Coordinates of C-alpha atoms in Angstrom, one line a residue:
M1022 CA 14.4 -47.3 -40.9
A1023 CA 13.0 -47.2 -37.4
S1024 CA 16.5 -46.3 -36.1
A1025 CA 16.8 -43.4 -38.5
L1026 CA 13.4 -42.1 -37.4
K1027 CA 14.4 -42.4 -33.8
G1028 CA 17.6 -40.5 -34.5
R1029 CA 15.7 -37.7 -36.4
L1030 CA 13.2 -37.4 -33.5
K1031 CA 16.0 -37.2 -31.0
R1032 CA 17.7 -34.4 -33.0
M1033 CA 14.4 -32.5 -33.3
E1034 CA 13.9 -32.9 -29.5
Q1035 CA 17.4 -31.6 -28.8
R1036 CA 16.9 -28.6 -31.1
F1037 CA 13.6 -27.8 -29.5
E1038 CA 15.1 -28.0 -26.0
R1039 CA 18.0 -25.7 -27.0
V1040 CA 15.4 -23.1 -28.3
L1041 CA 13.4 -23.6 -25.2
W1042 CA 16.4 -23.1 -23.0
R1043 CA 17.4 -19.9 -24.9
L1044 CA 13.9 -18.6 -24.6
R1045 CA 14.4 -18.1 -20.9
L1046 CA 16.5 -15.1 -21.8
I1047 CA 13.3 -13.2 -22.5
A1048 CA 13.3 -12.8 -18.7
I1049 CA 16.0 -10.2 -19.1
L1050 CA 13.2 -7.7 -19.9
P1051 CA 11.5 -7.7 -16.5
V1052 CA 15.0 -7.8 -14.9
V1053 CA 16.1 -4.6 -16.7
M1054 CA 12.7 -2.9 -16.2
S1055 CA 12.7 -3.6 -12.5
L1056 CA 16.2 -2.3 -12.1
V1057 CA 15.3 0.9 -14.0
S1058 CA 12.2 1.2 -11.8
T1059 CA 14.5 0.8 -8.7
V1060 CA 16.6 3.7 -9.8
V1061 CA 13.4 5.8 -10.5
S1062 CA 12.0 4.9 -7.0
F1063 CA 15.2 5.9 -5.3
V1064 CA 15.4 9.2 -7.2
L1065 CA 11.7 9.9 -6.4
G1066 CA 12.2 9.0 -2.7
T1067 CA 15.3 11.3 -2.5
L1068 CA 13.4 14.2 -4.2
E1069 CA 10.4 13.7 -1.8
I1070 CA 12.7 13.9 1.3
A1071 CA 14.7 16.8 -0.1
K1072 CA 11.5 18.7 -0.9
A1073 CA 10.4 18.1 2.7
L1074 CA 13.7 19.3 4.1
F1075 CA 13.8 22.4 1.9
S1076 CA 10.3 23.3 3.2
L1077 CA 11.8 23.7 6.6
G1078 CA 13.6 26.8 5.5
H1079 CA 10.3 28.5 4.5
V1080 CA 8.5 28.2 7.8
D1081 CA 8.3 30.8 10.6
H1082 CA 7.1 28.5 13.4
L1083 CA 6.5 24.8 13.7
D1084 CA 2.9 23.8 14.4
K1085 CA 1.6 20.3 14.7
T1086 CA 0.1 20.3 11.3
F1087 CA 3.3 21.3 9.6
V1088 CA 5.3 18.8 11.6
A1089 CA 2.8 16.0 10.6
E1090 CA 3.1 17.0 6.9
L1091 CA 6.9 17.2 7.1
L1092 CA 7.1 13.7 8.7
G1093 CA 4.5 12.4 6.1
A1094 CA 6.7 13.6 3.3
I1095 CA 9.8 12.0 4.8
V1096 CA 7.9 8.8 5.3
S1097 CA 6.7 8.9 1.7
G1098 CA 10.3 9.1 0.6
I1099 CA 11.2 6.1 2.8
D1100 CA 8.2 4.2 1.3
L1101 CA 9.6 4.9 -2.2
Y1102 CA 13.0 3.6 -1.1
L1103 CA 11.3 0.4 0.2
I1104 CA 9.4 -0.1 -3.1
G1105 CA 12.8 0.4 -4.9
I1106 CA 14.3 -2.3 -2.7
A1107 CA 11.5 -4.7 -3.5
L1108 CA 12.0 -4.0 -7.2
L1109 CA 15.7 -4.6 -6.8
I1110 CA 15.1 -7.9 -5.0
F1111 CA 12.6 -9.0 -7.7
G1112 CA 15.1 -8.1 -10.6
Y1113 CA 18.0 -9.9 -8.9
G1114 CA 15.8 -12.9 -8.1
V1115 CA 14.5 -13.3 -11.6
Y1116 CA 18.0 -13.0 -13.0
E1117 CA 19.4 -15.6 -10.6
L1118 CA 16.5 -18.0 -11.0
L1119 CA 16.0 -17.8 -14.8
I1120 CA 19.1 -16.5 -16.4
S1121 CA 22.3 -17.1 -14.5
P1122 CA 23.8 -17.0 -11.0
I1123 CA 25.4 -13.6 -10.2
E1124 CA 29.1 -14.5 -9.7
A1125 CA 30.0 -11.2 -8.2
A1126 CA 27.5 -11.9 -5.4
R1127 CA 29.1 -15.2 -4.7
E1128 CA 32.7 -13.9 -4.2
L1129 CA 34.1 -14.2 -0.7
D1130 CA 34.7 -10.5 -0.3
Q1131 CA 31.0 -9.7 -1.0
G1132 CA 29.7 -11.5 2.0
G1133 CA 26.6 -13.0 0.4
G1134 CA 23.6 -14.5 2.3
G1135 CA 21.8 -11.2 2.4
L1136 CA 18.6 -9.9 0.8
L1137 CA 19.9 -10.5 -2.7
D1138 CA 21.0 -14.1 -2.1
I1139 CA 18.1 -15.9 -3.8
R1140 CA 18.5 -19.5 -4.7
N1141 CA 14.8 -20.6 -5.3
L1142 CA 11.4 -19.2 -5.8
D1143 CA 10.4 -19.6 -2.2
Q1144 CA 13.3 -17.4 -1.0
L1145 CA 12.3 -14.8 -3.6
K1146 CA 8.7 -14.8 -2.4
E1147 CA 9.7 -14.6 1.3
K1148 CA 12.1 -11.7 0.8
L1149 CA 9.6 -9.8 -1.3
V1150 CA 6.8 -10.3 1.2
K1151 CA 9.0 -9.0 4.0
V1152 CA 10.0 -5.8 2.2
L1153 CA 6.4 -5.2 1.0
V1154 CA 5.0 -5.7 4.5
V1155 CA 7.5 -3.2 5.8
A1156 CA 6.5 -0.8 3.1
L1157 CA 2.8 -1.2 4.0
I1158 CA 3.7 -0.6 7.7
V1159 CA 5.5 2.6 6.7
S1160 CA 2.5 3.7 4.6
A1161 CA 0.1 3.0 7.5
F1162 CA 2.4 5.0 9.8
K1163 CA 2.2 7.9 7.4
A1164 CA -1.6 7.7 7.4
M1165 CA -1.6 7.6 11.2
L1166 CA 0.4 10.8 11.4
T1167 CA -2.6 12.9 10.3
L1168 CA -5.3 10.8 11.8
P1169 CA -7.4 13.1 14.0
I1170 CA -8.1 11.7 17.5
K1171 CA -11.2 13.5 18.7
D1172 CA -13.1 11.0 20.9
G1173 CA -13.0 7.5 22.4
P1174 CA -13.8 5.5 19.2
S1175 CA -11.1 7.4 17.2
L1176 CA -8.6 6.7 20.0
A1177 CA -9.6 3.0 20.0
F1178 CA -9.1 2.8 16.2
F1179 CA -5.8 4.5 16.5
S1180 CA -4.7 2.1 19.3
L1181 CA -5.9 -0.9 17.3
S1182 CA -3.9 0.4 14.3
V1183 CA -0.8 0.6 16.4
L1184 CA -1.4 -2.9 17.8
L1185 CA -1.8 -4.3 14.3
L1186 CA 1.3 -2.6 13.0
A1187 CA 3.3 -4.0 16.0
L1188 CA 1.9 -7.5 15.3
S1189 CA 2.7 -7.4 11.6
G1190 CA 6.2 -6.2 12.4
Y1191 CA 6.6 -9.1 14.9
L1192 CA 5.3 -11.6 12.3
V1193 CA 7.6 -10.3 9.6
T1194 CA 10.8 -10.6 11.7
G1195 CA 10.2 -14.3 12.0
N1196 CA 10.0 -14.4 15.8
A1197 CA 6.5 -15.8 15.6
D1198 CA 7.9 -19.0 14.1
K1199 CA 10.1 -19.5 17.2
V1200 CA 7.1 -18.9 19.5
L1201 CA 4.8 -21.2 17.6
H1202 CA 7.2 -24.1 17.4
R1203 CA 8.0 -24.3 21.1

Protein backbone atom coordinates (compact mmCIF):
# COMPACT_ATOMS: atom_id res chain seq x y z
CA MET A 1 0.00 0.00 0.00
CA ALA A 2 2.73 2.47 0.98
CA SER A 3 4.70 1.46 -2.09
CA ALA A 4 1.70 2.19 -4.37
CA LEU A 5 1.24 5.59 -2.71
CA LYS A 6 4.92 6.41 -3.17
CA GLY A 7 4.69 5.38 -6.83
CA ARG A 8 1.62 7.55 -7.40
CA LEU A 9 3.26 10.54 -5.70
CA LYS A 10 6.37 10.04 -7.82
CA ARG A 11 4.30 10.00 -11.05
CA MET A 12 2.44 13.14 -9.94
CA GLU A 13 5.76 14.83 -9.21
CA GLN A 14 7.10 13.85 -12.64
CA ARG A 15 3.97 15.18 -14.40
CA PHE A 16 4.18 18.43 -12.45
CA GLU A 17 7.86 18.82 -13.36
CA ARG A 18 7.09 18.22 -17.08
CA VAL A 19 4.37 20.88 -16.97
CA LEU A 20 6.70 23.21 -15.09
CA TRP A 21 9.47 22.62 -17.65
CA ARG A 22 7.12 23.31 -20.56
CA LEU A 23 5.83 26.46 -18.87
CA ARG A 24 9.23 28.07 -19.45
CA LEU A 25 8.19 28.37 -23.10
CA ILE A 26 5.98 31.32 -22.11
CA ALA A 27 9.28 33.23 -22.25
CA ILE A 28 8.93 33.18 -26.05
CA LEU A 29 6.55 36.14 -25.69
CA PRO A 30 9.16 38.64 -24.38
CA VAL A 31 11.68 37.20 -26.87
CA VAL A 32 9.42 37.84 -29.86
CA MET A 33 8.34 41.26 -28.60
CA SER A 34 11.91 42.39 -27.96
CA LEU A 35 12.96 41.24 -31.44
CA VAL A 36 10.02 43.10 -33.01
CA SER A 37 10.96 46.14 -30.92
CA THR A 38 14.52 45.82 -32.21
CA VAL A 39 13.31 46.06 -35.79
CA VAL A 40 11.09 49.03 -34.92
CA SER A 41 14.01 50.79 -33.17
CA PHE A 42 16.28 50.23 -36.16
CA VAL A 43 13.63 51.55 -38.59
CA LEU A 44 12.98 54.61 -36.40
CA GLY A 45 16.72 55.27 -36.10
CA THR A 46 17.14 55.02 -39.85
CA LEU A 47 14.20 57.36 -40.45
CA GLU A 48 15.59 59.88 -37.94
CA ILE A 49 18.99 59.93 -39.64
CA ALA A 50 17.48 60.03 -43.13
CA LYS A 51 15.24 62.95 -42.13
CA ALA A 52 18.28 64.82 -40.82
CA LEU A 53 20.26 64.17 -43.98
CA PHE A 54 17.38 65.21 -46.24
CA SER A 55 17.10 68.48 -44.32
CA LEU A 56 20.59 69.33 -45.60
CA GLY A 57 19.13 69.83 -49.07
CA HIS A 58 16.74 72.54 -47.87
CA VAL A 59 19.26 74.84 -46.26
CA ASP A 60 20.93 77.85 -47.82
CA HIS A 61 23.73 78.35 -45.32
CA LEU A 62 24.98 76.38 -42.34
CA ASP A 63 24.78 78.20 -39.04
CA LYS A 64 25.73 76.80 -35.64
CA THR A 65 22.13 76.21 -34.60
CA PHE A 66 21.32 74.19 -37.71
CA VAL A 67 24.49 72.13 -37.37
CA ALA A 68 23.69 71.40 -33.71
CA GLU A 69 20.13 70.35 -34.63
CA LEU A 70 21.42 68.21 -37.50
CA LEU A 71 23.95 66.47 -35.28
CA GLY A 72 21.28 66.07 -32.59
CA ALA A 73 18.99 64.29 -35.05
CA ILE A 74 21.79 61.99 -36.21
CA VAL A 75 22.73 61.21 -32.60
CA SER A 76 19.05 60.49 -31.87
CA GLY A 77 19.12 57.92 -34.66
CA ILE A 78 22.25 56.34 -33.21
CA ASP A 79 20.58 56.28 -29.80
CA LEU A 80 17.64 54.39 -31.30
CA TYR A 81 20.08 51.90 -32.84
CA LEU A 82 21.69 51.35 -29.44
CA ILE A 83 18.30 50.79 -27.83
CA GLY A 84 17.55 48.27 -30.59
CA ILE A 85 20.83 46.49 -29.86
CA ALA A 86 19.93 46.32 -26.15
CA LEU A 87 16.54 44.83 -27.05
CA LEU A 88 18.24 42.32 -29.37
CA ILE A 89 20.66 41.26 -26.63
CA PHE A 90 17.75 40.92 -24.19
CA GLY A 91 15.73 38.77 -26.62
CA TYR A 92 18.64 36.49 -27.48
CA GLY A 93 19.64 36.21 -23.83
CA VAL A 94 16.17 35.26 -22.63
CA TYR A 95 15.88 32.71 -25.45
CA GLU A 96 19.26 31.16 -24.66
CA LEU A 97 18.73 31.11 -20.91
CA LEU A 98 15.14 29.90 -20.73
CA ILE A 99 14.23 28.18 -23.97
CA SER A 100 17.16 26.68 -25.85
CA PRO A 101 20.74 27.41 -26.92
CA ILE A 102 20.91 28.95 -30.38
CA GLU A 103 22.77 26.34 -32.41
CA ALA A 104 23.46 28.68 -35.33
CA ALA A 105 25.42 30.95 -32.98
CA ARG A 106 27.56 28.03 -31.84
CA GLU A 107 28.66 26.95 -35.33
CA LEU A 108 32.35 27.35 -36.08
CA ASP A 109 31.83 29.69 -39.03
CA GLN A 110 29.77 32.13 -36.93
CA GLY A 111 32.64 33.03 -34.63
CA GLY A 112 30.68 33.27 -31.37
CA GLY A 113 31.91 34.89 -28.21
CA GLY A 114 30.41 38.26 -29.10
CA LEU A 115 27.61 40.34 -27.66
CA LEU A 116 25.03 37.64 -28.33
CA ASP A 117 26.96 34.81 -26.67
CA ILE A 118 25.07 34.65 -23.37
CA ARG A 119 25.49 31.65 -21.12
CA ASN A 120 24.19 32.93 -17.78
CA LEU A 121 22.17 35.72 -16.21
CA ASP A 122 25.27 37.65 -15.12
CA GLN A 123 26.55 37.81 -18.71
CA LEU A 124 23.15 39.05 -19.88
CA LYS A 125 23.13 41.78 -17.21
CA GLU A 126 26.71 42.82 -17.99
CA LYS A 127 26.12 43.10 -21.73
CA LEU A 128 22.84 44.97 -21.30
CA VAL A 129 24.38 47.43 -18.85
CA LYS A 130 27.26 48.17 -21.21
CA VAL A 131 24.96 48.91 -24.15
CA LEU A 132 22.55 50.96 -22.05
CA VAL A 133 25.36 53.06 -20.56
CA VAL A 134 26.64 53.76 -24.07
CA ALA A 135 23.09 54.78 -25.06
CA LEU A 136 22.97 57.14 -22.07
CA ILE A 137 26.34 58.59 -23.04
CA VAL A 138 25.03 59.22 -26.55
CA SER A 139 21.89 60.87 -25.13
CA ALA A 140 24.02 63.08 -22.89
CA PHE A 141 26.18 64.00 -25.87
CA LYS A 142 23.05 65.03 -27.77
CA ALA A 143 21.94 67.25 -24.89
CA MET A 144 25.40 68.81 -24.71
CA LEU A 145 25.24 69.80 -28.38
CA THR A 146 22.64 72.47 -27.64
CA LEU A 147 23.85 73.42 -24.17
CA PRO A 148 24.47 77.19 -24.13
CA ILE A 149 27.79 78.22 -22.64
CA LYS A 150 27.40 81.86 -21.59
CA ASP A 151 29.48 82.24 -18.43
CA GLY A 152 31.93 80.55 -16.08
CA PRO A 153 29.45 78.32 -14.23
CA SER A 154 27.91 77.03 -17.48
CA LEU A 155 31.42 76.28 -18.79
CA ALA A 156 32.20 74.47 -15.52
CA PHE A 157 29.02 72.37 -15.82
CA PHE A 158 29.83 71.56 -19.43
CA SER A 159 33.38 70.53 -18.48
CA LEU A 160 32.08 68.42 -15.61
CA SER A 161 29.65 66.73 -18.01
CA VAL A 162 32.48 65.91 -20.41
CA LEU A 163 34.56 64.53 -17.54
CA LEU A 164 31.68 62.35 -16.30
CA LEU A 165 31.04 61.04 -19.82
CA ALA A 166 34.72 60.19 -20.21
CA LEU A 167 34.75 58.46 -16.81
CA SER A 168 31.63 56.43 -17.59
CA GLY A 169 33.10 55.39 -20.95
CA TYR A 170 36.27 54.34 -19.20
CA LEU A 171 34.37 52.32 -16.62
CA VAL A 172 32.19 50.59 -19.24
CA THR A 173 35.18 49.40 -21.26
CA GLY A 174 36.38 47.37 -18.29
CA ASN A 175 39.75 49.10 -18.04
CA ALA A 176 38.91 50.22 -14.51
CA ASP A 177 39.02 46.61 -13.32
CA LYS A 178 42.60 46.28 -14.53
CA VAL A 179 43.64 49.48 -12.73
CA LEU A 180 41.81 48.56 -9.50
CA HIS A 181 43.29 45.06 -9.32
CA ARG A 182 46.96 46.05 -9.62
